[in-house]
CSV table of C-alpha atoms in Angstrom, one decimal:
chain,number,residue,atom,x,y,z
A,1,MET,CA,41.1,6.7,-30.5
A,2,SER,CA,42.9,6.8,-27.4
A,3,ASP,CA,41.0,4.9,-24.7
A,4,SER,CA,41.7,2.5,-22.0
A,5,LEU,CA,40.4,0.9,-19.0
A,6,ILE,CA,43.0,0.4,-16.3
A,7,SER,CA,41.9,-1.8,-13.7
A,8,ASP,CA,44.2,-5.0,-14.0
A,9,SER,CA,47.0,-3.8,-12.6
A,10,LEU,CA,45.4,-2.1,-9.4
A,11,PRO,CA,45.1,-4.9,-6.5
A,12,ALA,CA,42.1,-6.8,-6.1
A,13,ASP,CA,40.4,-5.0,-3.2
A,14,ALA,CA,41.3,-1.7,-5.4
A,15,PRO,CA,38.8,0.1,-6.7
A,16,ALA,CA,37.9,0.2,-10.7
A,17,LEU,CA,39.2,3.0,-12.2
A,18,PHE,CA,38.9,4.2,-16.2
A,19,SER,CA,40.9,6.5,-18.1
A,20,PHE,CA,40.4,8.0,-21.2
A,21,THR,CA,42.3,10.9,-23.7
A,22,ILE,CA,39.6,12.5,-25.6
A,23,THR,CA,39.5,12.8,-29.5
A,24,PRO,CA,38.8,14.7,-31.8
A,25,GLU,CA,35.3,13.2,-32.6
A,26,GLN,CA,34.7,13.5,-28.1
A,27,THR,CA,34.8,16.8,-28.2
A,28,GLY,CA,32.1,19.0,-27.3
A,29,GLN,CA,30.2,16.1,-25.6
A,30,ARG,CA,29.0,15.9,-22.2
A,31,ALA,CA,31.7,15.0,-19.8
A,32,ASP,CA,28.9,11.8,-18.1
A,33,ARG,CA,27.3,11.5,-21.5
A,34,MET,CA,30.5,9.9,-23.4
A,35,LEU,CA,31.6,8.1,-20.0
A,36,ALA,CA,28.3,6.2,-19.2
A,37,ASP,CA,29.0,5.9,-23.8
A,38,ALA,CA,32.8,4.6,-23.9
A,39,ILE,CA,32.5,2.5,-20.8
A,40,GLY,CA,28.7,1.0,-21.7
A,41,THR,CA,28.8,-0.6,-18.3
A,42,LEU,CA,27.4,2.2,-16.0
A,43,SER,CA,24.1,4.1,-16.4
A,44,ARG,CA,24.7,8.0,-17.3
A,45,SER,CA,22.9,8.6,-13.9
A,46,ARG,CA,25.0,6.7,-12.0
A,47,VAL,CA,28.0,8.1,-13.9
A,48,LYS,CA,26.5,11.8,-13.2
A,49,ALA,CA,26.7,10.6,-9.6
A,50,LEU,CA,29.8,9.7,-9.7
A,51,ILE,CA,31.3,12.9,-10.8
A,52,GLU,CA,28.9,14.8,-8.8
A,53,THR,CA,30.4,13.2,-5.2
A,54,GLY,CA,33.9,13.8,-6.9
A,55,HIS,CA,35.2,10.9,-8.2
A,56,LEU,CA,36.5,11.8,-11.7
A,57,THR,CA,39.4,14.3,-12.5
A,58,CYS,CA,39.9,15.8,-15.4
A,59,ASN,CA,44.0,16.6,-16.3
A,60,GLY,CA,44.7,15.4,-12.8
A,61,THR,CA,42.1,18.5,-11.6
A,62,PRO,CA,38.6,16.9,-9.6
A,63,ARG,CA,35.3,18.2,-11.8
A,64,ARG,CA,31.9,17.9,-10.3
A,65,ASP,CA,30.3,19.6,-13.1
A,66,PRO,CA,28.5,15.9,-15.5
A,67,ALA,CA,28.1,18.5,-17.9
A,68,PHE,CA,31.0,20.1,-18.9
A,69,ALA,CA,32.4,20.4,-22.7
A,70,LEU,CA,35.0,17.9,-23.3
A,71,ARG,CA,37.8,19.2,-25.6
A,72,GLU,CA,40.3,16.9,-27.3
A,73,GLY,CA,43.3,16.1,-25.3
A,74,MET,CA,42.0,16.0,-22.4
A,75,THR,CA,42.7,13.5,-20.0
A,76,LEU,CA,39.9,11.8,-17.8
A,77,GLU,CA,40.2,9.3,-14.4
A,78,LEU,CA,36.7,8.1,-13.4
A,79,ARG,CA,37.2,5.8,-10.1
A,80,LEU,CA,34.6,3.9,-8.7
A,81,PRO,CA,34.6,3.6,-4.6
A,82,PRO,CA,34.0,-0.1,-3.8
A,83,PRO,CA,31.0,-1.3,-3.3
A,84,GLU,CA,29.0,-0.5,0.3
A,85,PRO,CA,28.3,-4.0,1.7
A,86,ALA,CA,24.6,-5.1,2.0
A,87,ARG,CA,22.1,-3.4,3.8
A,88,PRO,CA,21.4,-4.1,6.1
A,89,GLN,CA,23.3,-5.9,7.4
A,90,ALA,CA,23.2,-10.0,8.7
A,91,GLU,CA,24.0,-9.5,12.6
A,92,SER,CA,24.3,-12.6,15.9
A,93,ILE,CA,21.3,-11.0,17.8
A,94,PRO,CA,20.0,-13.4,20.0
A,95,LEU,CA,16.0,-14.4,19.1
A,96,ASP,CA,13.1,-16.0,21.1
A,97,ILE,CA,12.3,-18.5,18.4
A,98,LEU,CA,8.7,-19.9,19.0
A,99,PHE,CA,8.3,-22.3,15.7
A,100,GLU,CA,10.8,-22.2,12.5
A,101,ASP,CA,10.4,-24.2,9.2
A,102,ARG,CA,11.2,-23.5,5.5
A,103,ASP,CA,8.8,-21.1,5.0
A,104,LEU,CA,8.3,-18.7,8.4
A,105,ILE,CA,9.2,-18.1,11.4
A,106,VAL,CA,6.9,-16.7,14.7
A,107,LEU,CA,9.2,-15.6,17.8
A,108,ASP,CA,8.7,-13.7,20.9
A,109,LYS,CA,10.2,-10.2,20.1
A,110,PRO,CA,11.0,-8.1,23.1
A,111,ALA,CA,10.3,-4.5,24.1
A,112,GLY,CA,12.9,-2.4,22.2
A,113,LEU,CA,14.2,-3.6,19.3
A,114,VAL,CA,13.4,-2.2,16.3
A,115,VAL,CA,11.7,-3.9,13.5
A,116,HIS,CA,13.2,-2.9,10.1
A,117,PRO,CA,16.3,-0.7,9.8
A,118,ALA,CA,15.6,2.8,9.5
A,119,PRO,CA,17.9,6.5,9.7
A,120,GLY,CA,19.3,6.2,13.3
A,121,ASN,CA,18.6,2.4,13.5
A,122,GLU,CA,20.3,1.4,10.6
A,123,THR,CA,22.0,-2.0,13.0
A,124,GLY,CA,20.4,-4.1,15.5
A,125,THR,CA,17.5,-4.5,14.3
A,126,LEU,CA,14.9,-7.3,14.0
A,127,VAL,CA,15.7,-7.6,10.5
A,128,ASN,CA,19.6,-7.6,11.0
A,129,ALA,CA,19.2,-10.1,13.7
A,130,LEU,CA,16.6,-12.5,10.9
A,131,LEU,CA,20.0,-12.4,8.5
A,132,GLY,CA,22.0,-13.7,10.9
A,133,HIS,CA,19.9,-16.5,12.4
A,134,CYS,CA,18.8,-17.8,9.2
A,135,GLY,CA,22.1,-17.2,7.1
A,136,PRO,CA,22.6,-17.4,3.4
A,137,ASP,CA,21.2,-20.1,2.4
A,138,PHE,CA,17.3,-19.3,2.9
A,139,GLU,CA,15.2,-18.3,-0.5
A,140,GLY,CA,14.1,-15.0,0.3
A,141,ILE,CA,12.2,-12.3,-0.9
A,142,GLY,CA,11.4,-10.7,-3.9
A,143,GLY,CA,14.9,-11.6,-5.8
A,144,GLU,CA,16.8,-10.7,-2.4
A,145,LYS,CA,18.6,-12.6,1.1
A,146,ARG,CA,15.9,-10.7,3.3
A,147,PRO,CA,13.3,-12.0,5.5
A,148,GLY,CA,9.5,-10.7,4.2
A,149,ILE,CA,8.3,-8.5,7.0
A,150,VAL,CA,4.4,-9.1,7.2
A,151,HIS,CA,3.7,-7.0,10.1
A,152,ARG,CA,4.9,-4.9,12.6
A,153,LEU,CA,4.7,-4.4,16.5
A,154,ASP,CA,6.5,-0.6,18.0
A,155,LYS,CA,9.6,-0.9,19.2
A,156,ASP,CA,8.6,-1.0,22.6
A,157,THR,CA,5.5,-3.2,22.6
A,158,SER,CA,6.9,-7.2,22.4
A,159,GLY,CA,4.8,-10.0,21.7
A,160,VAL,CA,4.6,-12.7,19.1
A,161,MET,CA,5.2,-12.0,15.4
A,162,VAL,CA,5.8,-14.2,11.9
A,163,VAL,CA,8.3,-13.0,9.3
A,164,ALA,CA,8.1,-14.4,5.8
A,165,LYS,CA,11.0,-16.7,4.4
A,166,THR,CA,9.7,-17.5,1.0
A,167,PRO,CA,7.9,-15.6,-1.6
A,168,LEU,CA,4.7,-18.2,-0.7
A,169,ALA,CA,4.7,-17.3,2.9
A,170,HIS,CA,4.7,-13.2,2.2
A,171,GLU,CA,1.9,-13.5,-0.6
A,172,ALA,CA,-0.2,-15.7,1.7
A,173,LEU,CA,0.8,-14.3,4.8
A,174,SER,CA,0.2,-10.5,3.4
A,175,GLU,CA,-3.1,-11.6,2.0
A,176,ALA,CA,-4.1,-13.0,5.6
A,177,PHE,CA,-3.5,-9.9,7.4
A,178,ALA,CA,-4.7,-7.4,4.4
A,179,THR,CA,-8.2,-9.6,5.1
A,180,ARG,CA,-8.0,-9.4,8.8
A,181,THR,CA,-8.1,-13.2,8.9
A,182,MET,CA,-5.2,-13.9,11.5
A,183,GLU,CA,-6.0,-13.9,14.8
A,184,ARG,CA,-4.7,-11.5,17.0
A,185,ALA,CA,-5.1,-10.5,20.8
A,186,TYR,CA,-2.9,-7.5,22.7
A,187,LEU,CA,-3.0,-7.4,26.4
A,188,ALA,CA,-2.7,-3.8,27.6
A,189,LEU,CA,-2.3,-1.7,31.0
A,190,ALA,CA,-4.5,1.0,30.6
A,191,TRP,CA,-5.4,4.2,33.0
A,192,GLY,CA,-8.7,3.8,34.4
A,193,LEU,CA,-11.7,1.8,34.6
A,194,LEU,CA,-13.2,0.4,31.3
A,195,PRO,CA,-16.3,-1.4,30.8
A,196,PRO,CA,-16.7,-5.6,31.2
A,197,SER,CA,-16.2,-5.2,27.2
A,198,GLY,CA,-16.2,-3.0,24.9
A,199,GLU,CA,-15.3,-1.4,21.4
A,200,PHE,CA,-13.7,1.8,20.2
A,201,GLU,CA,-14.4,2.6,16.7
A,202,GLY,CA,-13.0,5.9,14.7
A,203,ALA,CA,-11.1,6.7,11.8
A,204,ILE,CA,-7.3,7.4,12.2
A,205,GLY,CA,-5.1,9.3,10.3
A,206,ARG,CA,-2.2,11.8,11.4
A,207,ASP,CA,-2.8,14.3,14.3
A,208,LYS,CA,-2.7,17.9,12.4
A,209,ARG,CA,-1.1,19.7,15.6
A,210,ASP,CA,1.8,17.0,15.9
A,211,ARG,CA,3.0,15.2,12.9
A,212,LYS,CA,4.7,12.3,14.7
A,213,ARG,CA,1.8,11.2,16.5
A,214,MET,CA,-1.5,9.6,15.1
A,215,ALA,CA,-5.2,10.5,16.2
A,216,VAL,CA,-8.6,9.6,15.3
A,217,VAL,CA,-10.0,12.2,13.3
A,218,PRO,CA,-13.1,13.8,11.8
A,219,ASN,CA,-12.3,13.0,7.8
A,220,GLY,CA,-9.2,12.6,5.9
A,221,GLY,CA,-8.6,8.9,8.4
A,222,LYS,CA,-8.7,4.9,7.6
A,223,HIS,CA,-11.8,3.1,9.8
A,224,ALA,CA,-10.5,1.6,12.3
A,225,LEU,CA,-12.2,-0.9,15.0
A,226,THR,CA,-10.9,-2.2,18.0
A,227,ARG,CA,-12.7,-4.9,20.5
A,228,PHE,CA,-11.8,-5.2,23.9
A,229,THR,CA,-12.4,-7.5,26.9
A,230,THR,CA,-11.5,-6.3,30.8
A,231,LYS,CA,-9.3,-9.0,32.5
A,232,GLU,CA,-9.3,-7.6,35.6
A,233,THR,CA,-8.7,-4.3,37.6
A,234,PHE,CA,-6.3,-2.9,40.0
A,235,HIS,CA,-8.0,0.2,43.1
A,236,ALA,CA,-10.5,1.1,40.4
A,237,GLY,CA,-7.5,3.3,38.5
A,238,VAL,CA,-5.7,0.3,36.5
A,239,SER,CA,-7.5,-1.8,33.8
A,240,LEU,CA,-5.9,-4.8,32.3
A,241,VAL,CA,-7.8,-5.4,29.0
A,242,GLU,CA,-7.3,-7.7,25.8
A,243,CYS,CA,-7.5,-6.2,22.6
A,244,ARG,CA,-8.8,-7.9,19.5
A,245,LEU,CA,-7.9,-5.8,16.6
A,246,ALA,CA,-11.0,-5.0,13.1
A,247,THR,CA,-8.9,-3.6,11.3
A,248,GLY,CA,-4.8,-3.3,11.5
A,249,ARG,CA,-3.9,1.1,11.7
A,250,THR,CA,-0.4,2.3,12.6
A,251,HIS,CA,-0.9,2.5,17.1
A,252,GLN,CA,-4.4,1.4,16.8
A,253,ILE,CA,-4.7,0.5,20.3
A,254,ARG,CA,-3.1,3.1,21.6
A,255,VAL,CA,-4.5,5.7,20.3
A,256,HIS,CA,-8.2,4.4,20.4
A,257,LEU,CA,-7.7,3.5,24.2
A,258,SER,CA,-6.3,7.3,24.5
A,259,HIS,CA,-9.1,8.8,22.7
A,260,ASN,CA,-11.3,7.7,25.3
A,261,GLY,CA,-9.6,8.5,28.1
A,262,HIS,CA,-7.8,5.3,28.6
A,263,PRO,CA,-4.2,5.2,27.8
A,264,LEU,CA,-1.6,3.0,28.1
A,265,LEU,CA,0.4,2.8,31.1
A,266,GLY,CA,3.9,4.3,30.1
A,267,ASP,CA,2.6,5.2,26.8
A,268,PRO,CA,5.6,7.8,25.7
A,269,VAL,CA,3.7,10.1,23.1
A,270,TYR,CA,0.0,9.6,23.8
A,271,LEU,CA,0.1,9.6,27.6
A,272,ARG,CA,0.4,13.4,28.1
A,273,ARG,CA,-0.4,14.3,31.8
A,274,VAL,CA,-0.2,12.4,35.2
A,275,PRO,CA,-4.2,10.8,34.6
A,276,ALA,CA,-6.7,11.6,37.5
A,277,THR,CA,-7.0,7.3,38.6
A,278,ALA,CA,-3.7,7.4,39.5
A,279,ARG,CA,-4.4,8.9,43.2
A,280,LYS,CA,-6.5,5.3,43.7
A,281,LEU,CA,-2.9,3.8,43.8
A,282,PRO,CA,-1.5,3.2,46.8
A,283,VAL,CA,2.0,5.3,46.9
A,284,ASN,CA,4.5,2.8,46.3
A,285,VAL,CA,2.1,1.4,43.3
A,286,ARG,CA,1.6,4.9,41.8
A,287,HIS,CA,5.6,5.9,41.1
A,288,GLN,CA,5.5,2.3,40.2
A,289,ALA,CA,2.9,2.5,37.4
A,290,LEU,CA,3.6,6.4,36.3
A,291,ASP,CA,7.3,5.6,36.1
A,292,PHE,CA,6.9,2.4,33.9
A,293,PRO,CA,9.0,3.3,31.3
A,294,ARG,CA,7.6,1.6,27.9
A,295,GLN,CA,3.8,1.8,26.3
A,296,ALA,CA,2.3,-1.3,28.0
A,297,LEU,CA,1.5,-3.4,25.3
A,298,HIS,CA,2.4,-6.9,24.9
A,299,ALA,CA,1.3,-8.7,21.7
A,300,ALA,CA,0.0,-12.0,23.5
A,301,THR,CA,-1.4,-14.3,20.7
A,302,LEU,CA,-1.5,-14.5,17.1
A,303,GLY,CA,-3.0,-17.6,14.6
A,304,PHE,CA,-3.0,-18.1,10.7
A,305,THR,CA,-3.3,-20.5,8.0
A,306,HIS,CA,0.3,-22.2,7.5
A,307,PRO,CA,1.1,-21.0,4.0
A,308,ARG,CA,2.1,-24.5,2.4
A,309,THR,CA,0.6,-26.9,4.6
A,310,LYS,CA,-2.8,-25.4,5.4
A,311,GLU,CA,-2.5,-26.2,9.4
A,312,GLU,CA,-3.8,-23.9,12.0
A,313,LEU,CA,-1.5,-22.4,13.6
A,314,LEU,CA,-1.8,-20.8,17.3
A,315,PHE,CA,1.1,-19.0,19.2
A,316,SER,CA,1.4,-17.1,22.7
A,317,ALA,CA,3.6,-15.2,24.1
A,318,PRO,CA,3.9,-14.7,28.0
A,319,LEU,CA,3.9,-11.6,29.4
A,320,PRO,CA,7.3,-10.1,29.5
A,321,ASP,CA,9.0,-9.8,33.1
A,322,ASP,CA,8.6,-6.0,33.1
A,323,LEU,CA,4.7,-6.5,32.8
A,324,GLN,CA,4.3,-9.5,35.1
A,325,THR,CA,6.6,-7.7,38.0
A,326,LEU,CA,3.9,-4.2,37.4
A,327,ILE,CA,1.1,-6.1,37.3
A,328,GLU,CA,2.3,-8.3,40.2
A,329,ALA,CA,3.0,-4.9,42.0
A,330,LEU,CA,-0.9,-3.8,41.3
A,331,SER,CA,-2.3,-7.1,42.7
A,332,GLU,CA,-0.7,-6.9,45.7
A,333,GLY,CA,-0.8,-2.7,46.5
């Protein structure tokens, strides 16, 4: 049997190259099966994928069919591409840290920052920033050097978040969110006048007419309950409300307020037309409110029991400048 592994003669940073000359015993076998068996350190599915992506040559000619039958004397060369860097990658992105210890980080997330890498947002996210902040020495979650995202804020929602750095914190915080034992309060600017206090209840699921939106649905959704208190009103056209979640559904506050006739200022998804109450605002303030570039929603307060010390912790994030400026304009207009 004439087969060899030729990689020692390659530069250290070059991809590995496996070279085999087919023996009579290997004649008739599938290429991917023979290579996986001969190499021993690569699974058949990995070898198949390498062949299909053009990393195999037979007698110097590229072959992309993993199942082609081998013949005696053929020379196969399978080249392994260099490993891709770990994803997500650490990036140097400033963070507003409110609290940090060995188990967790509490931070004030700015509007515009995506929480987790996804197609179209693979870099510049909160996870990339956290990896850069924590460095290579933190414990990580699930055997990987990565932070534990136990809850999310939409890209354009600002405010306080907690992130786990250890499995202990990840498990405890995930349980706290699942059982709704965390204290969470949001501030929102909504169109129209809301009662002094109340609650919105309605199951939330995908909008059948637009799969990118959520909606209150008659069946097939998940139970959702939002309690609110009106903190201030402006010109009988806009309300500043504090919302507390009894459940945690996607876009819950935005969906419930919109469904009940009070969409958030600036909401690009759930505000579809100019609200009638906008006419009640002075002209200069009206344009400022209508042109607000994001949903006017801020995670103001977050409280929980520390997973290790059992200390009760409560954190607040002040209103960001854009919301504060808008509220001041509404107050003075």
